[in-house]
Tab-separated table of C-alpha atoms in Angstrom:
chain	number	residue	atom	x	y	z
A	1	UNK	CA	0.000	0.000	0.000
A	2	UNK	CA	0.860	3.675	-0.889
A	3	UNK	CA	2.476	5.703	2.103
A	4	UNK	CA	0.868	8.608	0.772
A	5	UNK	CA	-2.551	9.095	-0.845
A	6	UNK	CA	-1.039	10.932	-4.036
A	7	UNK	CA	1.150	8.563	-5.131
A	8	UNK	CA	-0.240	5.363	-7.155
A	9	UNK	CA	-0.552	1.699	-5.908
A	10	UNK	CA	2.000	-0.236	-7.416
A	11	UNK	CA	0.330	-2.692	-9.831
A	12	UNK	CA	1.326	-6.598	-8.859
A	13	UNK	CA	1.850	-9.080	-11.415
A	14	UNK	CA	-0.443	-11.651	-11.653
A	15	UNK	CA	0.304	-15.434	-12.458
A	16	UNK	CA	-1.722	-15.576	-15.378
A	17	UNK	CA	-1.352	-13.477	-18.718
A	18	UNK	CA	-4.038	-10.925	-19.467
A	19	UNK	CA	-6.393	-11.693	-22.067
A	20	UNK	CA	-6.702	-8.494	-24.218
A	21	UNK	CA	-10.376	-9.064	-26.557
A	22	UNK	CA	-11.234	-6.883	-29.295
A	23	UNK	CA	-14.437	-5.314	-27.594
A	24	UNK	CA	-16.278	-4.665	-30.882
A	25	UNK	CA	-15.208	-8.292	-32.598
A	26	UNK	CA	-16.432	-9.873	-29.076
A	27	UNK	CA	-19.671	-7.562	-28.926
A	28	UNK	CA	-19.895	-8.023	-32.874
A	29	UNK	CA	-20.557	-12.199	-32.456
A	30	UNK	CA	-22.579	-11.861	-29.202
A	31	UNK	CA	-24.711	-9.304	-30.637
A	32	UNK	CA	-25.467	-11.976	-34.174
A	33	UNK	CA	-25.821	-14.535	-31.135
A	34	UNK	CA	-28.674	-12.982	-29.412
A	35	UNK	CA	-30.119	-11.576	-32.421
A	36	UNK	CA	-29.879	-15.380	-33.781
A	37	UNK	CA	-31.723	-16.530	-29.827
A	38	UNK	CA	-34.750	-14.226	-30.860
A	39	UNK	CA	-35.775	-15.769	-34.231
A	40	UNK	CA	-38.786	-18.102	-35.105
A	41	UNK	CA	-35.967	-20.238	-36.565
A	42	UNK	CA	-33.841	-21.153	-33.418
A	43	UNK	CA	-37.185	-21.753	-31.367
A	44	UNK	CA	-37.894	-24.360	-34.230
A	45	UNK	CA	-34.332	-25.810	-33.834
A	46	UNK	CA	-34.768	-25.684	-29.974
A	47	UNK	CA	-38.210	-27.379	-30.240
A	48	UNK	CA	-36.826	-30.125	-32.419
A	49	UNK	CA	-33.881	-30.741	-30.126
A	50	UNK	CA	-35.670	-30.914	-26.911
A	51	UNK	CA	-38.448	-33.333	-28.546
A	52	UNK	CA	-35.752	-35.196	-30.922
A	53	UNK	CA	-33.674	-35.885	-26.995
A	54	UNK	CA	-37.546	-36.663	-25.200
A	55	UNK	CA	-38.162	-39.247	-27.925
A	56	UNK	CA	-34.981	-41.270	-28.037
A	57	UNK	CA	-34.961	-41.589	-24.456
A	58	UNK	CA	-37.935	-42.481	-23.928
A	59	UNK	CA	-39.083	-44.782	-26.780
A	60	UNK	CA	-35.065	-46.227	-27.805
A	61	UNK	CA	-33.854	-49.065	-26.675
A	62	UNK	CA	-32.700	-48.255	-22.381
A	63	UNK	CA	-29.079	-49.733	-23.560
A	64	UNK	CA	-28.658	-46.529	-25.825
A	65	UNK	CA	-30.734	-44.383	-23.756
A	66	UNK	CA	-28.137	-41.265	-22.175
A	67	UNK	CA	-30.642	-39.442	-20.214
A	68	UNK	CA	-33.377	-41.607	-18.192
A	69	UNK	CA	-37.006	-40.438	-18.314
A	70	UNK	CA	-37.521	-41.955	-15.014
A	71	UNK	CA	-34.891	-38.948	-13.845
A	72	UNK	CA	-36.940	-36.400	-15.182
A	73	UNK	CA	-34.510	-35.844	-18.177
A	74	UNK	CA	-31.875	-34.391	-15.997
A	75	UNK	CA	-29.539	-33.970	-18.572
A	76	UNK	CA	-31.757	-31.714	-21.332
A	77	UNK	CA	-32.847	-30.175	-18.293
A	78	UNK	CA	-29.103	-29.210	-17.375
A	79	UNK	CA	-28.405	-28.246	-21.124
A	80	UNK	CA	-31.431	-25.757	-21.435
A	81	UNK	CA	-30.117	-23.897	-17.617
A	82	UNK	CA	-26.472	-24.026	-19.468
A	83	UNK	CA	-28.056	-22.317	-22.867
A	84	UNK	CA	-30.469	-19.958	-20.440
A	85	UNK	CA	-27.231	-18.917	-18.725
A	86	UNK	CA	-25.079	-18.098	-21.857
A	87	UNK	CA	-28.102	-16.262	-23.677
A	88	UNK	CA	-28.759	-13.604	-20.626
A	89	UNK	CA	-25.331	-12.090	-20.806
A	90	UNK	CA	-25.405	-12.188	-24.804
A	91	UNK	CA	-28.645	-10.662	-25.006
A	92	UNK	CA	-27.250	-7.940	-22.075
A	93	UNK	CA	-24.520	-7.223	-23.996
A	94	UNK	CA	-26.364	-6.872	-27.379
A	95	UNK	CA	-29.120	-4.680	-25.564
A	96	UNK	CA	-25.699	-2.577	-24.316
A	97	UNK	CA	-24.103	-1.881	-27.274
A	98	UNK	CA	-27.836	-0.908	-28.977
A	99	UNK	CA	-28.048	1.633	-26.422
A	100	UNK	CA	-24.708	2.664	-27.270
A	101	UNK	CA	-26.009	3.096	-31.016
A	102	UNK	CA	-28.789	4.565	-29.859
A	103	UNK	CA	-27.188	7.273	-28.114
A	104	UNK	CA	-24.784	8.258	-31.035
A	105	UNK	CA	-27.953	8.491	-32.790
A	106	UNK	CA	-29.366	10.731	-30.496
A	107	UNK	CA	-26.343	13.032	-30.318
A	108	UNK	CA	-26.161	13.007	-33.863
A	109	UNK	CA	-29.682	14.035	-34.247
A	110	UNK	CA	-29.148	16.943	-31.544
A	111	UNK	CA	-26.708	18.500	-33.496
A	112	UNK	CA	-28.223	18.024	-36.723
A	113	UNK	CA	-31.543	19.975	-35.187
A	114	UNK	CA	-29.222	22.139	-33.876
A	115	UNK	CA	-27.743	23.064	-37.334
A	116	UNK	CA	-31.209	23.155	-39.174
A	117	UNK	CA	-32.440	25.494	-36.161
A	118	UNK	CA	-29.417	27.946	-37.132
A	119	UNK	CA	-30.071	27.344	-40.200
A	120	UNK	CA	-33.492	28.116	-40.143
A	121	UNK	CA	-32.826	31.773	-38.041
A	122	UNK	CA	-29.994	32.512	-40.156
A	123	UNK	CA	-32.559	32.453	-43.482
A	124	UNK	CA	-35.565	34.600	-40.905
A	125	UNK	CA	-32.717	37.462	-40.894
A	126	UNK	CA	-31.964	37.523	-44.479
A	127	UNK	CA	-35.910	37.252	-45.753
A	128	UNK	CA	-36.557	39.822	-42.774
A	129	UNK	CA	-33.255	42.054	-44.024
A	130	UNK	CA	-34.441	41.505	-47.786
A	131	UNK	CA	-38.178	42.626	-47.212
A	132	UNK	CA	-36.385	45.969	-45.349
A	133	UNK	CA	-34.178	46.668	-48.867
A	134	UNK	CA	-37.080	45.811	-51.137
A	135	UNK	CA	-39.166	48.377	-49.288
A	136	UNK	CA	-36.484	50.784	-50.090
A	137	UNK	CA	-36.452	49.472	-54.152
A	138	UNK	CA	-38.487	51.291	-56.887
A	139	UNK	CA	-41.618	49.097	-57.812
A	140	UNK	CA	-43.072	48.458	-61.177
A	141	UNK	CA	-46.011	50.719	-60.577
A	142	UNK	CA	-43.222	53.343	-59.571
A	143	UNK	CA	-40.919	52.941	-62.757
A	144	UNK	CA	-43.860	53.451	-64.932
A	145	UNK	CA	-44.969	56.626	-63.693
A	146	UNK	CA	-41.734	58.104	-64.187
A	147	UNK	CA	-41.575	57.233	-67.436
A	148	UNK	CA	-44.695	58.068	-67.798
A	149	UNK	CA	-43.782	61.674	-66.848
A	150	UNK	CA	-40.896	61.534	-68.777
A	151	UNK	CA	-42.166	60.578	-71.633
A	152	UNK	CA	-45.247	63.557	-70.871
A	153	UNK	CA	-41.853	66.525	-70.342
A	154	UNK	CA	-40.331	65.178	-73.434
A	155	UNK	CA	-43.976	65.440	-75.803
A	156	UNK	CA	-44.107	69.128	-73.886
A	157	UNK	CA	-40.757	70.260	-75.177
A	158	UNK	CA	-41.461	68.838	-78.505
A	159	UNK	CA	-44.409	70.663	-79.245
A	160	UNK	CA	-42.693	73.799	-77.641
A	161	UNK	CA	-39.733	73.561	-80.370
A	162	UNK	CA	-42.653	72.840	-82.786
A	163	UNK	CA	-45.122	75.800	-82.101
A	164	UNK	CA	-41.828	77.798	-81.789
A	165	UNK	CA	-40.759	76.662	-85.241
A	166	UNK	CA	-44.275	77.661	-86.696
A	167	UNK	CA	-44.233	81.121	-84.926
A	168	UNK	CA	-40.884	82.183	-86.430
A	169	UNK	CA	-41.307	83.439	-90.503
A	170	UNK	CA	-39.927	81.472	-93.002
A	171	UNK	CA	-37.932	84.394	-94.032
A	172	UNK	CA	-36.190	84.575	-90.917
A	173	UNK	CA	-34.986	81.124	-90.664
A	174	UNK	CA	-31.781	80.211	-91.773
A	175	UNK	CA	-30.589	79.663	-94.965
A	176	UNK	CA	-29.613	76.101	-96.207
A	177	UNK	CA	-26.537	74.815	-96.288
A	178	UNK	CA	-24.856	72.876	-99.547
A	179	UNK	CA	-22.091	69.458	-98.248
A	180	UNK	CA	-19.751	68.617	-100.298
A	181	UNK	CA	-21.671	66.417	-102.332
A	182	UNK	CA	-24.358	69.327	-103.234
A	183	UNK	CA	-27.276	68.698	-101.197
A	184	UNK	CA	-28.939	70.936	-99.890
A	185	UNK	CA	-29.730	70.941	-96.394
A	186	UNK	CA	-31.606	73.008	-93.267
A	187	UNK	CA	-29.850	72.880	-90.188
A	188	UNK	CA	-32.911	72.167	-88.056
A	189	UNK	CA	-33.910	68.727	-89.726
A	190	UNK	CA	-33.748	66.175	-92.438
C-alpha cells in the first residue's frame, strides 16, 4: 500500500497473462448470437432438439438411452439452464451496445436539429433584411410613372420647339446649307 494518498498503488503481477479481446469483434458475435436466440428459426431448432432428446430416451432401446425419463430428463434439463445462462449475458450485452447506437444516434440528431435550427434563423434574418431593402427598391407601378412623366416633359418640349418653329417666318430662318456632295440641307432637320 501507498504511504501517501497521491502517489499510485504499485500494480502486482499476476500469475496468469491478461487476455486483451477486441471489444467490438467480441460484442460483434454476441450481438449476431442474441439476435440469432430471438428468431422463429432457433425456437424451431430448440423445439426439435428438446423433442428429438424426449423421444430417443424415452421410446429407444434403455441400452442406448443417455438421459433416463424416469430422472426427469436431468440432462436436457441441465443443457437448457447451461443455454439460459449463456443467452442472458449475450442478449445484455447486445441490448448494451444498442443503447450505445442509440445514443450516437441521439447526439447526432441533436446536433443536426441544432444546425437546421441555425439554419433556419440565419434564413428569418436575411428574408426579414431583404423585405427591409425591397421596401427601399423602386416598384413596377413606380418605374412606370416616371416614365410616364418623362415621356409627358419630353412630348411638352417637342411641341414647344414645334409651335416655336411655326411662330418664327420662313424668311427669318436660316438659310440652307450645300455638303460637299451638293445637297442641300436646313440645319434644323432632315
Amino acid at each position: 500500500m501507498a504511504d501517501r494518498l497521491d502517489t499510485p498503488k504499485v500494480a502486482r503481477r499476476s500469475l496468469l497473462p491478461k487476455v486483451r479481446l477486441d471489444q467490438d469483434a467480441f460484442g460483434k458475435v454476441s450481438e449476431g448470437i442474441a439476435r440469432f436466440m430471438g428468431t422463429p428459426r432457433f425456437l424451431v431448432w430448440l423445439s426439435l432438439f428438446c423433442l428429438a432428446w424426449i423421444a430417443w430416451n424415452t421410446w429407444a432401446p434403455t441400452s442406448v438411452q443417455f438421459d433416463k425419463a424416469a430422472l426427469g430428463f436431468t440432462a436436457l434439463t441441465l443443457m437448457l439452464s447451461l443455454q439460459a445462462s449463456y443467452a442472458a449475458p449475450l442478449i445484455l450485452l447486445a441490448q448494451n451496445r444498442q443503447t450505445d447506437r442509440d445514443r450516437v444516434t441521439l447526439e447526432q440528431d441533436r446536433q443536426r436539429a441544432e444546425r437546421n435550427l441555425a439554419d433556419t434563423e440565419y434564413l428569418a434574418r436575411e428574408m426579414a433584411a431583404l423585405r427591409i431593402a425591397l421596401n427601399e427598391v423602386a416598384t413596377r407601378d413606380f418605374v412606370r410613372s416616371e416614365l410616364r412623366n418623362l415621356l409627358e416633359e419630353l412630348a411638352a418640349e417637342r411641341e414647344a420647339e414645334r409651335a416655336e418653329r411655326e411662330a418664327v417666318p420662313i424668311d427669318a430662318r436660316p438659310a440652307p446649307t450645300q455638303d460637299d456632295s451638293g445637297d442641300a440641307r436646313r440645319d434644323g432637320g432632315a
